[in-house]
Each structure stands twice: as C-alpha cells, then as structure tokens.
Coordinates of C-alpha atoms and ligand atoms in Angstrom, one line a residue:
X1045 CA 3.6 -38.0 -18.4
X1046 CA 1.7 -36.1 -15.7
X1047 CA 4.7 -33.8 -14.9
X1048 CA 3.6 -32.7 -18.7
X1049 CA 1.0 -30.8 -17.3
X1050 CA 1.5 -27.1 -14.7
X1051 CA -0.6 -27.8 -11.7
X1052 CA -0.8 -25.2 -8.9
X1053 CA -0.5 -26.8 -5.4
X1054 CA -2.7 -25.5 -2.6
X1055 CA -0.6 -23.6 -0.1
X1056 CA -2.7 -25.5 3.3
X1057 CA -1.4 -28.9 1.7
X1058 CA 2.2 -28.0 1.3
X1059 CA 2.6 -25.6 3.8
X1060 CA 3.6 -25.5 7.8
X1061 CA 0.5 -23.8 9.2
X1062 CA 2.8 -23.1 12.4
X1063 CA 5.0 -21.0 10.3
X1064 CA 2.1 -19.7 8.3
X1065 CA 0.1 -18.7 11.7
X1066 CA 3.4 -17.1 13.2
X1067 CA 3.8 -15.1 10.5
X1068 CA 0.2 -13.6 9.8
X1069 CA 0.3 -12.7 14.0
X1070 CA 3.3 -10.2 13.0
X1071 CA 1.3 -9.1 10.1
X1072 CA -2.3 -8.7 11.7
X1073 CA -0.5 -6.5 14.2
X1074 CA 1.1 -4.0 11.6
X1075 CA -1.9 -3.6 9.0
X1076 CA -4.0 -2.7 12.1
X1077 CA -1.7 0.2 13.0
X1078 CA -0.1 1.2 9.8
X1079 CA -3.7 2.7 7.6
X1080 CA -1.6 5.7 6.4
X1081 CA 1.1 5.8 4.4
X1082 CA 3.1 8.5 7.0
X1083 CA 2.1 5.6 9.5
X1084 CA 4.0 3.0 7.3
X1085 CA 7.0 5.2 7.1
X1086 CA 7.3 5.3 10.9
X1087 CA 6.8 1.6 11.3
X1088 CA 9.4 0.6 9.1
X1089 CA 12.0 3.4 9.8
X1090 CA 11.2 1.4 13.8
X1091 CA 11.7 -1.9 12.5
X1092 CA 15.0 -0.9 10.1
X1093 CA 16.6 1.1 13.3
X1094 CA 16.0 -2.1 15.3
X1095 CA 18.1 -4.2 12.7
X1096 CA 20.9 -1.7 12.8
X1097 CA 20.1 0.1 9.4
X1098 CA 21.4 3.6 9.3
X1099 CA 20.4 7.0 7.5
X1100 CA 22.0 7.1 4.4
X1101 CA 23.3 10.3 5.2
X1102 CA 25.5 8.9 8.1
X1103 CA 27.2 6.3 5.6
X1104 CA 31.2 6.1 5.1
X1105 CA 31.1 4.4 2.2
X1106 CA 32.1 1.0 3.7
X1107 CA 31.3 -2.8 3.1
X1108 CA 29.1 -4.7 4.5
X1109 CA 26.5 -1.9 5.6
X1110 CA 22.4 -1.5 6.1
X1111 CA 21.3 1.8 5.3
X1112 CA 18.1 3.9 4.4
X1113 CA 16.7 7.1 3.6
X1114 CA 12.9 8.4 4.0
X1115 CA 11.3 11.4 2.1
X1116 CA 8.9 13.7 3.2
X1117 CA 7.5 11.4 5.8
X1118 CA 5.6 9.3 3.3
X1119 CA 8.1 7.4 1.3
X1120 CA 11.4 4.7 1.9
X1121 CA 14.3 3.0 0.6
X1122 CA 16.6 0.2 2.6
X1123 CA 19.5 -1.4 1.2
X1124 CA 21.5 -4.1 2.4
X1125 CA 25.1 -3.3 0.6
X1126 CA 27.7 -6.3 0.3
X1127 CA 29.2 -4.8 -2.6
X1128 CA 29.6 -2.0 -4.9
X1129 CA 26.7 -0.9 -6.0
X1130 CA 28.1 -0.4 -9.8
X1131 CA 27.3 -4.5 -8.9
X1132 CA 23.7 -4.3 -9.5
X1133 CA 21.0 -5.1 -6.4
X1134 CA 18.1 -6.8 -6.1
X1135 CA 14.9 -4.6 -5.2
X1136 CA 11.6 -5.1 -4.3
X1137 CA 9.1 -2.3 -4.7
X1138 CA 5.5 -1.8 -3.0
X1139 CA 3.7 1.1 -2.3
X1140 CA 2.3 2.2 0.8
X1141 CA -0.8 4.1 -0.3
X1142 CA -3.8 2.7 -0.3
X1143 CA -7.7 4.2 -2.1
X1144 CA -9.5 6.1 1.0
X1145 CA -11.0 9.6 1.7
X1146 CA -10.0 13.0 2.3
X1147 CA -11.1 15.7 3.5
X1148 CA -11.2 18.8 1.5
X1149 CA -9.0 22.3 2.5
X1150 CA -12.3 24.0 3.8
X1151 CA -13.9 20.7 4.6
X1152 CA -16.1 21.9 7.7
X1153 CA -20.0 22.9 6.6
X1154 CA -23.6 23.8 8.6
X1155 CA -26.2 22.2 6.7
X1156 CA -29.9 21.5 8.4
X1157 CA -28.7 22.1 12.2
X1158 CA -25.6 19.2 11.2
X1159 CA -22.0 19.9 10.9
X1160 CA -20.5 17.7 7.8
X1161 CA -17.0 17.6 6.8
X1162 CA -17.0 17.7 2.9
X1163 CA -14.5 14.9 1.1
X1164 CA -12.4 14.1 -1.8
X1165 CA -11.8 10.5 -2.6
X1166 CA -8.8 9.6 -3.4
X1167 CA -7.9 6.5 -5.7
X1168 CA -9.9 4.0 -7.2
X1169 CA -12.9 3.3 -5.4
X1170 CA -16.1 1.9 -5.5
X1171 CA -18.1 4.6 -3.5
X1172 CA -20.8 2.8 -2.4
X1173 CA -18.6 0.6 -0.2
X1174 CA -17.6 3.7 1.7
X1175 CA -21.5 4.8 3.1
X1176 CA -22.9 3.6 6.6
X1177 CA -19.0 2.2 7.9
X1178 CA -17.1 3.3 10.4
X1179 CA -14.6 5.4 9.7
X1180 CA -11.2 7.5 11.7
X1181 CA -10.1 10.6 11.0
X1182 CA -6.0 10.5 10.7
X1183 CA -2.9 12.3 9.6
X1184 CA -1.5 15.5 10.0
X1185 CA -2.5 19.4 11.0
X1186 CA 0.2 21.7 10.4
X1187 CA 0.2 25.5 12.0
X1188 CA 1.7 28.4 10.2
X1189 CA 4.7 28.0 12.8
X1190 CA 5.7 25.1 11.1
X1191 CA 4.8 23.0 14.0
X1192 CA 2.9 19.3 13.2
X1193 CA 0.2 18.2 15.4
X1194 CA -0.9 14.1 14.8
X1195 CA -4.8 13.7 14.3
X1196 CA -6.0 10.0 15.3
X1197 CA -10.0 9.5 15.9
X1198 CA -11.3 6.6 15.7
X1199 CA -8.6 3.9 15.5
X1200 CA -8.9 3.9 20.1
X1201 CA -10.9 2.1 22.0
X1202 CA -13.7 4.8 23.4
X1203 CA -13.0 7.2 20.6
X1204 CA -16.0 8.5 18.2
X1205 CA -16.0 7.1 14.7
X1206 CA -17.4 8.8 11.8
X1207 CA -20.1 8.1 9.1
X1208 CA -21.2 8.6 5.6
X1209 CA -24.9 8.3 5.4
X1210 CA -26.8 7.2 2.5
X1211 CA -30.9 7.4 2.0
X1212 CA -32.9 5.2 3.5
X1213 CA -34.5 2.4 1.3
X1214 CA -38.2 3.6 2.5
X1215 CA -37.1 6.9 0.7
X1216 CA -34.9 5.7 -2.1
X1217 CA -37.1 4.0 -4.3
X1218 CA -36.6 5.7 -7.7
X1219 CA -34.8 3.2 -10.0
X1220 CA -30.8 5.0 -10.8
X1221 CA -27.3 4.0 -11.6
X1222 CA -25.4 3.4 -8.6
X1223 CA -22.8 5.8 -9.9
X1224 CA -25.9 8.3 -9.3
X1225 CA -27.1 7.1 -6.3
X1226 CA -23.7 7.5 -4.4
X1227 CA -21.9 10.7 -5.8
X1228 CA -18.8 12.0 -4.5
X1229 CA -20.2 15.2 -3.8
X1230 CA -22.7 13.6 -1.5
X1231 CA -19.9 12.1 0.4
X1232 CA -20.3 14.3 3.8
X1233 CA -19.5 13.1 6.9
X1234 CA -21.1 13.7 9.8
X1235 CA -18.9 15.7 12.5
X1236 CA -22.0 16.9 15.0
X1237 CA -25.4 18.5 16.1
X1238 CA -24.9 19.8 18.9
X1239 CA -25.3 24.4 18.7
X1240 CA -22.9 25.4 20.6
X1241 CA -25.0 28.6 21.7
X1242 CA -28.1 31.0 21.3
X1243 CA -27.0 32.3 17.3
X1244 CA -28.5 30.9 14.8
X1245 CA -26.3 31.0 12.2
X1246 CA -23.6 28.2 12.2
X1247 CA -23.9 27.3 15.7
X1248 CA -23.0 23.5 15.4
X1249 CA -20.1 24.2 13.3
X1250 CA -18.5 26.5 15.9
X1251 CA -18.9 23.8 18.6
X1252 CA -17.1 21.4 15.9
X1253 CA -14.5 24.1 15.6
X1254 CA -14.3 24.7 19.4
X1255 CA -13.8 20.6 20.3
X1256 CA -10.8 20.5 17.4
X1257 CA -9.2 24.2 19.3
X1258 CA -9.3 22.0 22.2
X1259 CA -8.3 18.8 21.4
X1260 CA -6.0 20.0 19.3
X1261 CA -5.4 24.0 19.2
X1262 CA -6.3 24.8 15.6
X1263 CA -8.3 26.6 14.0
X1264 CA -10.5 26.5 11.0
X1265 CA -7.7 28.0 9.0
X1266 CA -5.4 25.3 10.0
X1267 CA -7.8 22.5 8.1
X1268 CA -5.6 24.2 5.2
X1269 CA -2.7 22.9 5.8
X1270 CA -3.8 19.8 6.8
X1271 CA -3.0 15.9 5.0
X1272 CA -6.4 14.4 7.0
X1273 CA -7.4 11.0 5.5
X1274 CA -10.9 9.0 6.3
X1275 CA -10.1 5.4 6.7
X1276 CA -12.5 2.4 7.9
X1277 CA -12.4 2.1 11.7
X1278 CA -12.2 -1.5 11.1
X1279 CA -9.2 -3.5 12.9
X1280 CA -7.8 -6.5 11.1
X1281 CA -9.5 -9.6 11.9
X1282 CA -9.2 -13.4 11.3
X1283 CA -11.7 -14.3 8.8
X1284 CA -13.8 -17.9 7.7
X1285 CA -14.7 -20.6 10.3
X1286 CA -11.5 -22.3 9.4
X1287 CA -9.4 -19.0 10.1
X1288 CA -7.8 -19.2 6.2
X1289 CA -8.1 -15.5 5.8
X1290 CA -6.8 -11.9 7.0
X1291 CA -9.8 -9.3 6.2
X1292 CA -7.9 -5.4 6.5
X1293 CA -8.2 -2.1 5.5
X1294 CA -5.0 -1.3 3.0
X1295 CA -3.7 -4.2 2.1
X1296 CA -3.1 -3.4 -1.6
X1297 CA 0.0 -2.8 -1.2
X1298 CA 1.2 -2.9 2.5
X1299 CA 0.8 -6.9 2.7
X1300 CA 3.6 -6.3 -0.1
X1301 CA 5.1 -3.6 1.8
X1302 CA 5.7 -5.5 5.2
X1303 CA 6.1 -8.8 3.8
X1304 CA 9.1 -7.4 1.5
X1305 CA 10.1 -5.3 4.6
X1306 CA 10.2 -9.0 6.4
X1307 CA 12.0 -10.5 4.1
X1308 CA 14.6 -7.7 3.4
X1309 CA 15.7 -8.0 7.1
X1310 CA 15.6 -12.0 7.3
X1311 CA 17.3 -12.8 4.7
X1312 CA 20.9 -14.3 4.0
X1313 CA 23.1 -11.8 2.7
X1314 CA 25.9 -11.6 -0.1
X1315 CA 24.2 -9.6 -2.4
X1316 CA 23.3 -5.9 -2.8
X1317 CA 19.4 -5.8 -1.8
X1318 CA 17.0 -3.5 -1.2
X1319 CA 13.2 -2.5 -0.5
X1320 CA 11.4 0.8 -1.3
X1321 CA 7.7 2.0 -0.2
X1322 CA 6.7 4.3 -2.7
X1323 CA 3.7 6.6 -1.8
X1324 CA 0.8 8.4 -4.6
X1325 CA 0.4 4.4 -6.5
X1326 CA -3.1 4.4 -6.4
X1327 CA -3.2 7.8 -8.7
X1328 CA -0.6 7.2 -11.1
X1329 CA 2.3 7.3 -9.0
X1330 CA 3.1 11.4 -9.4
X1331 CA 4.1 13.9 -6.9
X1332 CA 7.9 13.5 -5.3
X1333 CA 6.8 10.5 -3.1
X1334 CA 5.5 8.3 -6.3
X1335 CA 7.8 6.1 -8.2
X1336 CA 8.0 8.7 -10.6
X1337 CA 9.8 10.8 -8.7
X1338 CA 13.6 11.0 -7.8
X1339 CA 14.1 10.4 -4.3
X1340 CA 15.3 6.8 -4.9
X1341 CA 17.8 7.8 -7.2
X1342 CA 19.2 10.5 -5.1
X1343 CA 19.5 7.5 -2.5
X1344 CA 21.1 5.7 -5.1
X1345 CA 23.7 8.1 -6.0
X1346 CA 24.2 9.3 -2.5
X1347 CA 25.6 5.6 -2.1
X1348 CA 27.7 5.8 -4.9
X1349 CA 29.5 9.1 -3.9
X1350 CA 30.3 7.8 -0.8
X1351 CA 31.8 4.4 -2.3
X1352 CA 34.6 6.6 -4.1
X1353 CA 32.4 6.8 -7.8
X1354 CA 32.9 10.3 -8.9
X1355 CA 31.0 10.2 -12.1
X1356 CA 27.9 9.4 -10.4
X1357 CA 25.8 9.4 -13.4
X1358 CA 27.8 6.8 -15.1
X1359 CA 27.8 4.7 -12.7
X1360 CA 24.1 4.9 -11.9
X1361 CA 23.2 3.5 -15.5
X1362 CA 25.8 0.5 -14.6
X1363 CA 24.7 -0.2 -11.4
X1364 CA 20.7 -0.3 -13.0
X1365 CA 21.8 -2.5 -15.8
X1366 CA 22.5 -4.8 -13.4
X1367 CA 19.5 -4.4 -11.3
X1368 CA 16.6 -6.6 -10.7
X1369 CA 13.3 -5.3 -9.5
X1370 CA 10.3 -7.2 -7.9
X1371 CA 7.6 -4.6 -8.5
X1372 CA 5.5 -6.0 -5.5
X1373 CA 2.0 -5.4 -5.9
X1374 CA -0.8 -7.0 -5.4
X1375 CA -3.3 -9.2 -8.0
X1376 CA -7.1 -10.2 -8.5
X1377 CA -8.1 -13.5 -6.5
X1378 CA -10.7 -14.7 -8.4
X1379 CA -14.1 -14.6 -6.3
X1380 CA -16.0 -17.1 -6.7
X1381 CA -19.6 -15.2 -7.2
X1382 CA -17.8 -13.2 -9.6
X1383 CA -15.8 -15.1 -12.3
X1384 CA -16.8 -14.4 -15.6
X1385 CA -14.9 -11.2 -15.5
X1386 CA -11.8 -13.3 -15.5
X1387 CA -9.9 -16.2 -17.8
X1388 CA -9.8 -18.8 -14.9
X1389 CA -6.7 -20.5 -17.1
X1390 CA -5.0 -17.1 -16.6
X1391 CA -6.4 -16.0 -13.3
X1392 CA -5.2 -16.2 -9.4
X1393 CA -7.1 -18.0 -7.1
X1394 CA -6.7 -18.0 -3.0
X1395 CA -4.6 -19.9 -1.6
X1396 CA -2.7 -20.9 -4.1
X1397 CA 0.8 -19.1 -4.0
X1398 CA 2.3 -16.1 -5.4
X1399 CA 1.0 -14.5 -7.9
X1400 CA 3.3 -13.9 -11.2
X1401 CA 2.1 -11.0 -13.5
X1402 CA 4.2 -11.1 -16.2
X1403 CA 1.9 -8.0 -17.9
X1404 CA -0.4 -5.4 -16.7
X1405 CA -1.8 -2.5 -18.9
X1406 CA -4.9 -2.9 -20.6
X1407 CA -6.5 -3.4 -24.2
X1408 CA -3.3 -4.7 -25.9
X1409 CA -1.1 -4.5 -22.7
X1410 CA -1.1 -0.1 -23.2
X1411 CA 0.8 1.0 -20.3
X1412 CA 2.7 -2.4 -19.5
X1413 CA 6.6 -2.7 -19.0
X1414 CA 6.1 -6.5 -19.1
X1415 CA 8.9 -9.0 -17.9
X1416 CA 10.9 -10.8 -20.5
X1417 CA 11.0 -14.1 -21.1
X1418 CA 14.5 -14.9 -19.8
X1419 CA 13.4 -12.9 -16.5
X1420 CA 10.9 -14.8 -15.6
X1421 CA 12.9 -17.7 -15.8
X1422 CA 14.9 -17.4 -13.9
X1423 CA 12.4 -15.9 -10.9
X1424 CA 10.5 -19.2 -12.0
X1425 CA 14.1 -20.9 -11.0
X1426 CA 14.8 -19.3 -8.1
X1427 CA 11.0 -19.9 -6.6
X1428 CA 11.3 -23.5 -8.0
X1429 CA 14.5 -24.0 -5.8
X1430 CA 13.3 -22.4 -2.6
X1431 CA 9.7 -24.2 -3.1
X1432 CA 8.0 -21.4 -3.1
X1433 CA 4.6 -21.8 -4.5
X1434 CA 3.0 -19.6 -7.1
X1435 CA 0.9 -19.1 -9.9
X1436 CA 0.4 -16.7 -12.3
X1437 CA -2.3 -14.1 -12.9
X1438 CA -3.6 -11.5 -15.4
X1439 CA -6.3 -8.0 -14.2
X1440 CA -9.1 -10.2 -16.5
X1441 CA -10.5 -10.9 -19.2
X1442 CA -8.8 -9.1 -22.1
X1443 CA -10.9 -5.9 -22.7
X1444 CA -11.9 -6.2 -19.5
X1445 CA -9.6 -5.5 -17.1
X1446 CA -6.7 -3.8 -16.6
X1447 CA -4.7 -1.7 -14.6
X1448 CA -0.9 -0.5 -13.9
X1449 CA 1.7 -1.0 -10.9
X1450 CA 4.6 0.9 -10.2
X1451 CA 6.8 -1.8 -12.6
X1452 CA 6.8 0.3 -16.0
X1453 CA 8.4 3.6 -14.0
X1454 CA 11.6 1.3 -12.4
X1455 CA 11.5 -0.4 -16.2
X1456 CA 11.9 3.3 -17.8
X1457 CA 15.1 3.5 -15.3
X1458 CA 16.9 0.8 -17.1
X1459 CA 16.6 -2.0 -14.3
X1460 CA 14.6 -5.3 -15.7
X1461 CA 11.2 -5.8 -13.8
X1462 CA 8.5 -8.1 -12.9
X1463 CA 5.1 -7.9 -11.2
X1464 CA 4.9 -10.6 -8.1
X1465 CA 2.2 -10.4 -5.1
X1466 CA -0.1 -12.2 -3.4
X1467 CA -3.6 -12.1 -4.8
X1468 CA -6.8 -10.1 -3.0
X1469 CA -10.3 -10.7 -2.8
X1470 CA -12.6 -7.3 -2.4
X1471 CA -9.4 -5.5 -3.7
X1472 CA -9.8 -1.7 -2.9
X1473 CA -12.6 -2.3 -0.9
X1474 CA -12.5 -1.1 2.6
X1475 CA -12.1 -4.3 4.1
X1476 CA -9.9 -6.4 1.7
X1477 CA -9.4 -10.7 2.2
X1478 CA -6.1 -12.5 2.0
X1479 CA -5.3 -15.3 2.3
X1480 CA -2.9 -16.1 5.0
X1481 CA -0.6 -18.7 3.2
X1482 CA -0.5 -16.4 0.0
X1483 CA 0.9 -14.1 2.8
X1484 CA 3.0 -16.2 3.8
X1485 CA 4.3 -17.2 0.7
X1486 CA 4.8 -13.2 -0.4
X1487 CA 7.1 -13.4 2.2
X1488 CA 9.1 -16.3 1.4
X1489 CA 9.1 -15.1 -2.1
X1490 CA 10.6 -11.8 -1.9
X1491 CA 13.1 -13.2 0.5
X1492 CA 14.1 -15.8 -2.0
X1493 CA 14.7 -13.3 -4.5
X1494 CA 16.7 -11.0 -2.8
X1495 CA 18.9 -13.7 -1.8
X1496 CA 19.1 -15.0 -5.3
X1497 CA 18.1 -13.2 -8.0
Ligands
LIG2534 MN1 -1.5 -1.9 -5.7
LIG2535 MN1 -4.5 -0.4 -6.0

C-alpha cells in the first residue's frame, strides 16, 4: 500500500556526498568566473576544445563526430553526432544570461563634485537588492577601428568595486512604496570625486575619463559602443553551517548551463546529443542570440549539408520531429519565510531533486508550450531508471505566479519539450542559493537524458 502514495526522497539521504562535493568544487569554480554571458561562451568553447569538439565549420560530414558553433560571442551550440541527424537528437537548452545592470551609451555624469555612471537594468529585478553591494564593471569597449578591448573591475583581488547608494534611514523617513523609494533612474553609481584640476566645470568627470584613457585608451565616445554590464562583486561561496548550499551571482540559468555542459561531455554516446546556451532569456529571448533567433538552425542545417542532405529544409522538419528538448531552466524553491505564495503540493523544495515543470505561463498557462503527457513519461522513465531524484514544481500559486523559459520557442520549431532544472532560493537576486545536491542531481539528469531519451 504505501508505494500508493509519490514521496520525494531528500537528496543528502540518498545521495554520495563525495560525488556531490566533487562536483559542486568544479561548479563553484565556473559560476565565480563566468558572470557574463560573453564569459560563458569562452568557458565552454575551452572546455568543448579540450574534449576534442570542432567548429562546425571544419566538419566533413562524417560519423562519429563532436562539433559546435558560437555566435556573436554570446551564444552556443555542441553536438555529439553518432548518426544522421534526419535521426532526431536529444538537446538540452539553458541560457546564459542572467538579470544585472548596465550602463547607459552616455553613462558618465558630474553631479555635486561626484562622477556617477547612469544605468539601465536589465531583466527582471527587484531593485532594491541592487543598492549598497559591491558591484564589477565587465564586458566589452569597442573603438571605431573595430578593435575590442576587455573591461574587468572588480572581480581581482586589489581592484575598486562600485556602489549604488541609497538614503540614509536618518533621512528617509517619509512612508513610500518601495518601487518609489528605489527607482531605476536613481540607480547611479558612484565612479569618483576626485577634480582632476583648477576648472570648475566637470572636473571629476575628466579625471574619470582620464583613468579609463589610461587604463584602457578610450574615450568618452567609445562608452558608445560599449556592452558594459554591473554585476555583484560577490565570489561564490559555500553557504549554511552544514555547507548544503552554493550562494552565486547568475545562477538562473548557468547552474543549467554548466551542469548540461558537464553532462554533454560525460556522457555515454550512441545517440545524436546536443547542448545550446542561448543569450537575451531574461527579456523575452529576442535579438539574434535569444532562442528566438536562427543561429541554431543555421547550425542545424550546416550539419545536414555536410552529411550529403540536399534539401536541407526537408530534412530539418524530419530531423526536429524526432527531436527531444530539455529546456533547462531553473524553478522556485520554496523559502520557507515565504510560502503562501506557493501550492506546497505543487511546489519545489531544496534539496529534493530535479525539478519537473511540466507548464509555465501564467493565468491559465498564457504563454506555455507545456510537455505532453506521453513526454513526461517517459523523462519520468528514464530518471526512474538512472535513480535520479526529482520532483515536480509549478512558478506558484495560480494567479500568482508565473513566468516563461525558452521551452515554447524550441516547441514552435516542431521538437517536443519539457522544462527540468534544479530549483533556486533568492532567484534573480544578486546572490542566488542552491542547493548542492539539486546541483548535483541537474547534472545527472541531463546526462541521463541525453543518453536515453
Ligand atoms: Mn531562467
Ligand atoms: Mn530568470
């Protein structure tokens, strides 16, 4: 009788903490250095080289073979081909963006004897959580020439950080909405305050302006053309007095991202599988890096010319029939302190496994591809077999929650697909929680499905 009943099993109880330790070492090390999504690119186009995968412009067309393609610097695709690819593959998606800060086109201003830099968010955040942290300045300054110079203050030891100030509570007394007491607008960062001479106009900004010509020979037109991103300072620590956690910046979605990168190279092969790292997620996926884009289908095709298909198009629609994605994003943990916003029947908790999501969307599941039953069968099989733990999760109480992945745009394509990822506490946040065996299991379940889907 009591096999009647689901029960989730709790990951510590089940689980080898050696392999569980191992694995969040690897992982502690990458979220600390990858808090971009260019970053991410590099790292993985390191790791993919290192396993013998080659650009997909090199290919010949033959069997077995590892090959990839990036675009523009801030998106990726891998594949491990065993066969045709009219065959079908099994994919796992994540994206590589994450909610942060950016700095506008003409972001330097003199304001009260202070330089500020002037910001856009970008992505879903809560803007509070952004004042009185430490944050880097990275990315990319690129001169008329063409020529890209690498920006990166903060993330070493001995650099400056930057800040966000806020009003002090002796002067912020007057009773207001916190979406009024923290407006974007008033999202300046502080760059300096030191005049850089006699004038009195603008003086502190031209020192700014001087330190940046010589640290990095631009000039204030060259902000411009410039993809320069606040993110928290922070480095990935261990977190709780028992260790149980990770606490990083960015980890909705690169703990999907590396932990399908992981599990892409590990596994057994025999079937056609394959990871991307989409960029532009956390806004609705646009722009020619999101998944609404086309650079994974030029991938896709470029594989197919060079395996002999001449009617590429034709053969694109056979191979996605076949085609299984694992839209790997992550879900709501519930938080203790915070559960009424959730059905706890329904809901993730920490710890716990993989999280399932067989719909996203919100009021009445608008915007969800949502998995079908006979899909998430057999994922439930395959997981089942490999004892992988997991659970599943819903974004809330209905009416409540809500939100989208990048699953309904690889849906539209023709490929069948379901939401799986480990769940997050303080998602968005600039220092997110995870916990390690929900890590751990990600991991093991993408790998799982690759191998068997
Ligand atoms: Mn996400
Ligand atoms: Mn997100």
């Amino acid at each position: 009788m009591e096999d009647l009943v689901f029960k989730r099993k709790i990951g510590w109880k089940v689980k080898s903490r050696d392999a569980v330790e191992k694995f969040s070492r690897g992982y502690l090390d990458f979220i600390g250095k990858c808090k971009t999504e260019r970053q991410t690119v590099k790292f993985s186009e390191e790791i993919l080289r290192r396993n013998g995968f080659l650009d997909v412009m090199d290919y010949d067309g033959s069997l077995p073979a590892k090959v990839y393609m990036k675009y523009q610097g801030k998106a990726l695709i891998a594949m491990r081909l065993s066969d045709k690819l009219t065959s079908g593959m099994n994919l796992v998606a994540a994206h590589i963006d994450s909610p942060r800060i950016d700095l506008k086109p003409h972001p330097i201003v003199e304001d009260e004897g202070m330089a500020l830099a002037k910001t856009h968010y970008y992505g879903g955040i809560k803007k509070y959580q952004w004042f009185n942290i430490p944050l880097s300045i990275v990315g990319v300054i690129v001169k008329e020439d063409g020529s890209s110079i690498e920006v990166n203050i903060g993330e070493n030891e001995g650099d400056p950080v930057f800040v966000i100030s806020d009003l002090l509570p002796h002067l912020d007394r007057k009773d207001a909405k916190v979406s009024e007491k923290f407006e974007a607008e008033k999202m300046n960062l502080v760059l300096g305050s030191i005049p850089v001479d006699e004038r009195e106009k603008e003086a502190v900004k031209l020192n700014v302006l001087k330190i940046l010509n010589e640290m990095y020979g631009v000039k204030e037109e060259d902000l411009v053309s410039a993809d320069l991103t606040l993110v928290p300072s922070f480095q990935p620590r261990e977190a709780g007095l028992d260790r149980s956690f990770v606490a990083a910046y960015g980890q909705d979605d690169r703990v999907c991202a590396y932990t399908a990168l992981m599990a892409l190279v590990d596994a057994k092969g025999g079937k056609n599988m394959g990871v991307i790292h989409f960029d532009r997620e956390e806004i609705g996926s646009e722009g020619n890096t999101g998944a609404k884009s086309r650079f994974y289908m030029m991938f896709f095709r470029e594989i197919l010319k060079r395996q002999g298909f001449d009617d590429v198009e034709y053969y694109l629609d056979r191979a996605l029939q076949k085609t299984c994605v694992i839209s790997a994003d992550v879900n709501a943990a519930v938080n203790p302190s915070y559960k009424d916003v959730h059905d706890l029947a329904n809901a993730a908790k920490a710890g716990y496994g993989i999280v399932l999501t067989k719909y996203t969307g919100a009021r009445g599941k608008a915007g969800a591809s949502e998995a079908r039953a006979e899909l998430v069968a057999r994922v439930r099989a395959v997981l089942n077999k490999k004892g992988v733990l997991w659970q599943v999760g819903t974004l809330g109480k209905v009416d409540v929650g809500g939100g989208g992945t990048v699953a309904k745009f690889l849906a539209e394509k023709g490929a069948e697909v379901i939401d799986l990822g480990p769940g997050l506490i303080g998602m968005h946040s600039p220092y997110e929680l995870v916990s390690k065996v929900d890590l751990f299991e990600s991991y093991e379940a993408y790998k799982a499905l690759l191998e068997e889907m």
